PDB file of C-alpha atoms in Angstrom:
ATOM      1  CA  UNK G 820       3.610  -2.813  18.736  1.00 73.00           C
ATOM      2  CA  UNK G 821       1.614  -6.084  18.173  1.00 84.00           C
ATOM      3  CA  UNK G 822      -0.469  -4.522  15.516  1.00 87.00           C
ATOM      4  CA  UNK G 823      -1.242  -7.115  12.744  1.00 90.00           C
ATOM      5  CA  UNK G 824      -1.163  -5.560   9.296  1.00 91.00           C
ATOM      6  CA  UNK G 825      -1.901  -7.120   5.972  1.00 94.00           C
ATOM      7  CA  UNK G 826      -1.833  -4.990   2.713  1.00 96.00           C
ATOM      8  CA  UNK G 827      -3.882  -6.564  -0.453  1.00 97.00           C
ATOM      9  CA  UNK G 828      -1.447  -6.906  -2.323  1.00 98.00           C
ATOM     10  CA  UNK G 829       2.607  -7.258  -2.105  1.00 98.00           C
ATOM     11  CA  UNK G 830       5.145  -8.034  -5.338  1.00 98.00           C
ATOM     12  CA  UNK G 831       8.609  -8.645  -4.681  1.00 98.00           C
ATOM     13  CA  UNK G 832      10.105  -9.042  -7.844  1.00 97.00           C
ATOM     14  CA  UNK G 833      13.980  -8.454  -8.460  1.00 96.00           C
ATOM     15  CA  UNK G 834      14.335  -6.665  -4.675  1.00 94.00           C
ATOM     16  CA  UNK G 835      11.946  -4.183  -5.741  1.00 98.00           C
ATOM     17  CA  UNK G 836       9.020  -4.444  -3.931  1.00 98.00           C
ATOM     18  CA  UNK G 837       5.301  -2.880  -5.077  1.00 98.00           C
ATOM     19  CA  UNK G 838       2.489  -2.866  -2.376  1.00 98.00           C
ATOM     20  CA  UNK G 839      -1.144  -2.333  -3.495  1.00 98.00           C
ATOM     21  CA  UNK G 840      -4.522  -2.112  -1.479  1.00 98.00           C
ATOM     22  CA  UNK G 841      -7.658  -2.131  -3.023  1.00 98.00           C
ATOM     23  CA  UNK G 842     -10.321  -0.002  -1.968  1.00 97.00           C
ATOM     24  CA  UNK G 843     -13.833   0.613  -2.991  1.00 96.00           C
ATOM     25  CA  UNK G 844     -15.286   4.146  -1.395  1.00 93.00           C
ATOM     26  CA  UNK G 845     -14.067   7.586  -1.929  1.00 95.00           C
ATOM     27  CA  UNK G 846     -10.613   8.811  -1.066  1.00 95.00           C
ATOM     28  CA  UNK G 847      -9.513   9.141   2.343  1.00 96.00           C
ATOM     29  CA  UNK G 848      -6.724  10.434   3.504  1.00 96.00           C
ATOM     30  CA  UNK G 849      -6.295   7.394   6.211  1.00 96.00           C
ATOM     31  CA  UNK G 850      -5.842   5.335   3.325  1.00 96.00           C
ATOM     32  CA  UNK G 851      -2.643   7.285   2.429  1.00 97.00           C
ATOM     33  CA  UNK G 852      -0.980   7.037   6.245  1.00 96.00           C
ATOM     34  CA  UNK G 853      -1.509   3.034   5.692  1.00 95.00           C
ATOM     35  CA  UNK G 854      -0.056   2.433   2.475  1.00 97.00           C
ATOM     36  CA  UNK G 855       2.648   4.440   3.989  1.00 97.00           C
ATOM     37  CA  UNK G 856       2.815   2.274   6.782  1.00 96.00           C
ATOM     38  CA  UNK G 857       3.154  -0.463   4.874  1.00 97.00           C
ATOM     39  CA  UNK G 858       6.224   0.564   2.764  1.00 97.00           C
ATOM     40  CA  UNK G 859       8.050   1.666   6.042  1.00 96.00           C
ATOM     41  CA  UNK G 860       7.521  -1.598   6.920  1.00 95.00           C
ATOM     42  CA  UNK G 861       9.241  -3.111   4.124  1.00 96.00           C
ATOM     43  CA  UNK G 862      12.090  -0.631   3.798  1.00 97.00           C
ATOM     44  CA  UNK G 863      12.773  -1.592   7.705  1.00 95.00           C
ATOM     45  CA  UNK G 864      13.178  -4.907   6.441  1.00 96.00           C
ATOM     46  CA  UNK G 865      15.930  -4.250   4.674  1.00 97.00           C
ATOM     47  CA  UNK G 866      14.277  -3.193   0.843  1.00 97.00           C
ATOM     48  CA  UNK G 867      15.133  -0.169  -0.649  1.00 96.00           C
ATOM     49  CA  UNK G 868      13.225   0.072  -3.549  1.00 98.00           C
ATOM     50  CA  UNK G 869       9.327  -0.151  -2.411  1.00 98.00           C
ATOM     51  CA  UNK G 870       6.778   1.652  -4.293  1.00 98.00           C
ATOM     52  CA  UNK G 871       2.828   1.527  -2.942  1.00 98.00           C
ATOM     53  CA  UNK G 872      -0.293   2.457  -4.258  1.00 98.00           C
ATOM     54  CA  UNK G 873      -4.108   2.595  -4.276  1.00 98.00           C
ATOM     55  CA  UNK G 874      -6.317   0.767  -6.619  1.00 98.00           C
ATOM     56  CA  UNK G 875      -9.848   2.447  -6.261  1.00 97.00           C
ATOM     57  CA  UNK G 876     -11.630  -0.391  -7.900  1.00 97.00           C
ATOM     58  CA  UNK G 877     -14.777   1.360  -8.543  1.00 95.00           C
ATOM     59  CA  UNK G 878     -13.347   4.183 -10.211  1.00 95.00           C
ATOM     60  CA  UNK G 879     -10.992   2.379 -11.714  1.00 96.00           C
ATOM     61  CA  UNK G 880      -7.998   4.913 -10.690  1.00 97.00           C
ATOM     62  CA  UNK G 881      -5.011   4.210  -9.038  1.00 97.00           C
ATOM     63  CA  UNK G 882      -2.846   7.115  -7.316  1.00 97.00           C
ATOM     64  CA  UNK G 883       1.184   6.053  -6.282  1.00 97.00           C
ATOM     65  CA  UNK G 884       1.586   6.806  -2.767  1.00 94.00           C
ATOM     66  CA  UNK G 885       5.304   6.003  -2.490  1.00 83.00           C
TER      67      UNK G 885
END
């Protein structure tokens, strides 16, 4: 659809493939639609084992999304 979209963070390591994005408020649950985003992305492109999650920096807490 045109829309540009650039995660922090993206590993590809051994066709597994980890995306991260930092973020440094309080949870929302937007932030949870575009890490999904994100792995659909990848999976489209042919990788099969994608993982993503949130690093709140701040808090210092990470939650797995995918």
């Amino acid at each position: 659809d045109g829309q540009v979209l650039r995660p922090d963070r993206v590993v590809v390591c051994d066709g597994k493939v980890s995306i991260v994005d930092y973020k440094f408020g309080e949870h929302h649950p937007s932030y949870i639609r575009q890490l999904k985003k994100y792995a659909d992305i990848w999976r489209r492109m042919g990788y099969q084992d994608v993982s993503a999650s949130i690093w709140y920096v701040q808090k210092g807490e990470v939650v797995d999304i995918v």
